[in-house]
Coordinates of C-alpha atoms in Angstrom, one line a residue:
Chain A
X586 CA 9.8 4.3 -12.4
X587 CA 7.7 6.8 -11.1
X588 CA 9.6 8.0 -8.0
X589 CA 7.9 10.1 -4.8
X590 CA 10.4 12.5 -2.6
X591 CA 8.6 12.8 0.6
X592 CA 10.1 16.0 2.5
X593 CA 10.3 16.4 5.6
X594 CA 12.2 13.0 7.0
X595 CA 10.9 13.6 9.9
X596 CA 7.7 16.1 11.8
X597 CA 7.1 17.1 15.4
X598 CA 4.0 18.6 16.2
X599 CA 1.8 20.1 19.4
X600 CA -1.4 19.2 19.3
X601 CA -3.3 21.3 18.3
X602 CA -0.9 23.4 15.4
X603 CA -0.9 22.7 12.4
X604 CA 1.5 20.1 10.2
X605 CA 2.5 19.9 6.2
X606 CA 3.9 17.2 4.5
X607 CA 5.2 17.6 0.6
X608 CA 5.0 14.3 -1.3
X609 CA 6.4 15.3 -5.1
X610 CA 7.0 12.2 -8.1
X611 CA 9.4 12.1 -10.7
X612 CA 6.4 12.8 -13.3
X613 CA 2.8 14.1 -13.6
X614 CA 0.1 11.6 -11.8
X615 CA -2.4 12.9 -14.1
X616 CA -4.2 10.3 -16.2
X617 CA -6.0 10.7 -19.2
X618 CA -8.4 9.0 -17.5
X619 CA -8.8 12.6 -16.2
X620 CA -8.1 11.0 -11.9
X621 CA -4.9 11.6 -10.6
X622 CA -2.9 9.1 -8.5
X623 CA -2.0 10.0 -5.6
X624 CA -2.8 8.7 -1.9
X625 CA -2.2 8.8 1.0
X626 CA -1.6 6.1 4.2
X627 CA -0.9 6.5 7.7
X628 CA 1.0 3.6 9.7
X629 CA 0.3 3.9 13.1
X630 CA 3.0 2.1 15.9
X631 CA 2.3 -1.7 14.8
X632 CA -0.1 -1.4 12.8
X633 CA -0.9 -1.7 8.9
X634 CA -1.1 1.5 6.9
X635 CA -4.3 3.6 6.4
X636 CA -6.2 5.1 3.2
X637 CA -6.4 8.3 4.6
X638 CA -6.4 10.9 0.8
X639 CA -7.1 8.9 -2.3
X640 CA -6.7 10.9 -5.8
X641 CA -5.0 14.0 -4.7
X642 CA -8.0 15.1 -2.4
X643 CA -10.2 12.8 -1.8
X644 CA -11.1 11.5 2.2
X645 CA -11.7 8.1 2.6
X646 CA -14.3 6.8 4.9
X647 CA -14.1 7.3 8.0
X648 CA -11.3 9.6 7.7
X649 CA -11.7 12.7 9.8
X650 CA -12.2 16.0 7.8
X651 CA -9.0 17.9 9.5
X652 CA -7.0 15.5 7.3
X653 CA -7.1 17.6 3.4
X654 CA -5.6 16.7 0.5
X655 CA -4.5 18.6 -2.4
X656 CA -2.3 19.5 -5.1
X657 CA -1.6 18.2 -8.7
X658 CA 0.8 17.1 -11.4
X659 CA 3.8 16.3 -9.7
X660 CA 3.9 18.4 -6.9
X661 CA 1.3 17.4 -3.1
X662 CA 0.1 18.2 -0.1
X663 CA -1.2 16.5 2.7
X664 CA -2.2 19.1 5.7
X665 CA -3.4 18.2 9.1
X666 CA -5.0 21.5 9.9
X667 CA -5.0 20.5 14.4
X668 CA -2.9 17.3 15.1
X669 CA -3.9 15.2 17.9
X670 CA -2.3 12.5 19.9
X671 CA -3.6 9.3 17.8
X672 CA -2.1 11.2 14.6
X673 CA 1.5 9.7 15.3
X674 CA 3.1 7.7 13.0
X675 CA 4.0 7.4 9.3
X676 CA 2.8 9.0 6.2
X677 CA 3.5 7.7 3.1
X678 CA 2.3 9.1 -0.5
X679 CA 1.7 7.1 -3.2
X680 CA 1.5 7.1 -6.7
X681 CA -0.6 4.4 -8.7
X682 CA 0.0 5.9 -12.0
X683 CA 2.4 3.2 -12.9
X684 CA 2.1 0.5 -10.9
X685 CA 2.7 1.4 -7.6
X686 CA 5.4 3.5 -5.4
X687 CA 5.7 4.8 -1.9
X688 CA 7.4 7.7 -1.1
X689 CA 9.9 7.4 1.8
X690 CA 7.4 8.1 5.3
X691 CA 7.2 11.3 7.3
X692 CA 7.6 10.3 11.1
X693 CA 5.1 12.4 12.2
X694 CA 5.8 12.8 16.2
X695 CA 4.1 14.5 19.2
X696 CA 5.5 17.0 21.6
Chain B
X836 CA -16.6 -5.0 6.9
X837 CA -13.7 -5.9 5.1
X838 CA -11.2 -8.1 6.9
X839 CA -8.1 -9.4 5.1
X840 CA -6.6 -12.4 7.2
X841 CA -2.9 -13.1 5.5
X842 CA -1.0 -16.3 6.0
X843 CA 2.1 -18.6 5.5
X844 CA 5.3 -16.3 7.3
X845 CA 8.1 -18.3 8.0
X846 CA 12.1 -18.7 8.4
X847 CA 13.7 -19.8 5.3
X848 CA 17.0 -20.1 3.7
X849 CA 18.2 -18.5 0.9
X850 CA 16.8 -20.4 -2.3
X851 CA 14.1 -21.9 -0.5
X852 CA 10.6 -21.4 -1.6
X853 CA 7.7 -19.8 0.5
X854 CA 3.6 -19.7 -0.3
X855 CA 1.9 -16.8 1.1
X856 CA -2.1 -16.8 1.5
X857 CA -5.1 -14.0 2.2
X858 CA -8.3 -15.3 3.5
X859 CA -10.3 -12.0 2.3
X860 CA -14.5 -11.3 3.4
X861 CA -16.5 -8.6 3.9
X862 CA -16.8 -8.0 0.4
X863 CA -17.4 -9.6 -3.4
X864 CA -13.6 -11.0 -3.5
X865 CA -13.6 -11.3 -7.6
X866 CA -14.8 -7.6 -8.1
X867 CA -11.3 -5.9 -7.3
X868 CA -7.8 -6.8 -8.3
X869 CA -5.5 -8.0 -4.9
X870 CA -2.3 -6.3 -4.3
X871 CA 0.7 -7.6 -2.1
X872 CA 2.9 -4.7 -0.5
X873 CA 6.4 -5.2 1.8
X874 CA 7.8 -4.0 4.4
X875 CA 11.3 -5.2 6.1
X876 CA 12.6 -4.3 9.2
X877 CA 12.2 -0.5 9.8
X878 CA 12.0 0.2 6.2
X879 CA 9.1 1.9 4.1
X880 CA 6.6 0.5 1.6
X881 CA 7.4 -1.4 -1.6
X882 CA 5.1 -2.7 -4.2
X883 CA 5.9 -6.7 -5.0
X884 CA 2.3 -8.0 -7.0
X885 CA -0.9 -7.2 -8.5
X886 CA -3.6 -9.0 -9.7
X887 CA -7.1 -8.2 -11.7
X888 CA -10.1 -9.4 -10.0
X889 CA -10.5 -12.3 -12.6
X890 CA -7.3 -13.5 -12.3
X891 CA -6.1 -12.8 -16.2
X892 CA -3.9 -10.1 -15.3
X893 CA -0.6 -9.5 -13.6
X894 CA 1.6 -7.2 -12.4
X895 CA 5.4 -7.2 -10.5
X896 CA 7.8 -5.1 -8.9
X897 CA 10.9 -6.1 -10.8
X898 CA 12.7 -7.2 -7.4
X899 CA 10.8 -9.8 -7.9
X900 CA 9.9 -10.6 -11.0
X901 CA 10.3 -14.0 -12.3
X902 CA 10.7 -15.4 -9.1
X903 CA 7.8 -14.7 -7.3
X904 CA 4.0 -15.6 -9.1
X905 CA 0.0 -13.9 -8.2
X906 CA -2.7 -16.0 -7.9
X907 CA -6.2 -16.0 -6.9
X908 CA -8.9 -18.6 -6.4
X909 CA -12.0 -16.8 -6.7
X910 CA -14.1 -19.5 -5.0
X911 CA -11.9 -19.4 -1.9
X912 CA -11.5 -15.7 -1.8
X913 CA -7.9 -16.5 -1.5
X914 CA -5.1 -14.7 -2.7
X915 CA -1.5 -16.1 -2.7
X916 CA 1.5 -15.4 -3.2
X917 CA 4.3 -18.3 -4.5
X918 CA 7.8 -16.9 -3.5
X919 CA 10.6 -19.2 -5.1
X920 CA 14.7 -18.6 -5.7
X921 CA 13.9 -16.5 -2.0
X922 CA 17.0 -13.8 -1.2
X923 CA 17.9 -12.3 2.4
X924 CA 16.7 -9.0 1.0
X925 CA 12.5 -10.3 0.5
X926 CA 12.7 -10.2 4.2
X927 CA 10.0 -8.3 5.2
X928 CA 6.7 -8.7 6.1
X929 CA 4.2 -9.4 3.7
X930 CA 0.7 -7.2 3.3
X931 CA -2.2 -8.2 0.8
X932 CA -4.0 -5.4 0.4
X933 CA -7.6 -4.5 -1.4
X934 CA -8.1 -1.8 -4.5
X935 CA -10.4 0.7 -3.6
X936 CA -12.5 0.3 -6.9
X937 CA -13.5 -2.3 -8.4
X938 CA -11.6 -3.9 -11.4
X939 CA -12.3 -7.2 -12.5
X940 CA -10.2 -7.2 -16.3
X941 CA -8.1 -4.4 -14.8
X942 CA -6.7 -2.7 -11.4
X943 CA -7.3 0.9 -10.3
X944 CA -4.5 1.3 -8.8
X945 CA -4.6 2.8 -5.2
X946 CA -5.5 0.0 -1.9
X947 CA -7.7 0.6 0.4
X948 CA -7.7 -2.2 2.7
X949 CA -4.3 -3.8 3.7
X950 CA -4.2 -7.3 6.6
X951 CA -2.1 -7.6 9.3
X952 CA 0.6 -8.9 7.3
X953 CA 2.6 -12.4 7.5
X954 CA 6.5 -12.3 8.4
X955 CA 9.0 -13.8 6.2
X956 CA 12.4 -14.0 7.1
X957 CA 15.6 -15.5 4.8
X958 CA 18.4 -15.9 6.6
X959 CA 20.7 -19.0 6.5

């Protein structure tokens, strides 16, 4: 099984400041087809998860450009350049190279 | 607009069965693999099962293999999850989710749209 480890568990951010979440996988997420099967989701309180980033660095349709994904192999990062109040929620990374497994989540709060 | 609407959640006793449904609209259902993902109360996300666009291939998490069966009716644009021998630890909100990339005979492995979820509670 591919284990996904996210840090930190929680983050308190002042509006307008940047935020960064790390995700590490137990094996490389680079597939032989050249794609990296790493995804980022945000789950706002009381809502379903929403896709933010696919294939490690591609923003999904409608996702603001303050969200950016980077990384390769086993180490990945989600960065929010300027946190806004609506960004509160729990952020999950997920791998899709071998079935699907999620990281434990990072709770983002606003100071 | 993609819409996924789950139904069928209920309170059941351990050992009982339940069938969840997910009605899809806003996309060509048969072109996309679909998944079920669950979330226990106050916990993180756990993938449960997936099926290819045609329904000919299925995948399961070890935690549900042999007890749950995923299926789909492409003529009704509906995804199902038959859950047998339910356990207390199966208690969760169950979401259906659509694959990002069309895959009729296989499974891309990343989901984009999720339904609002349906609650399954297993308790005596």
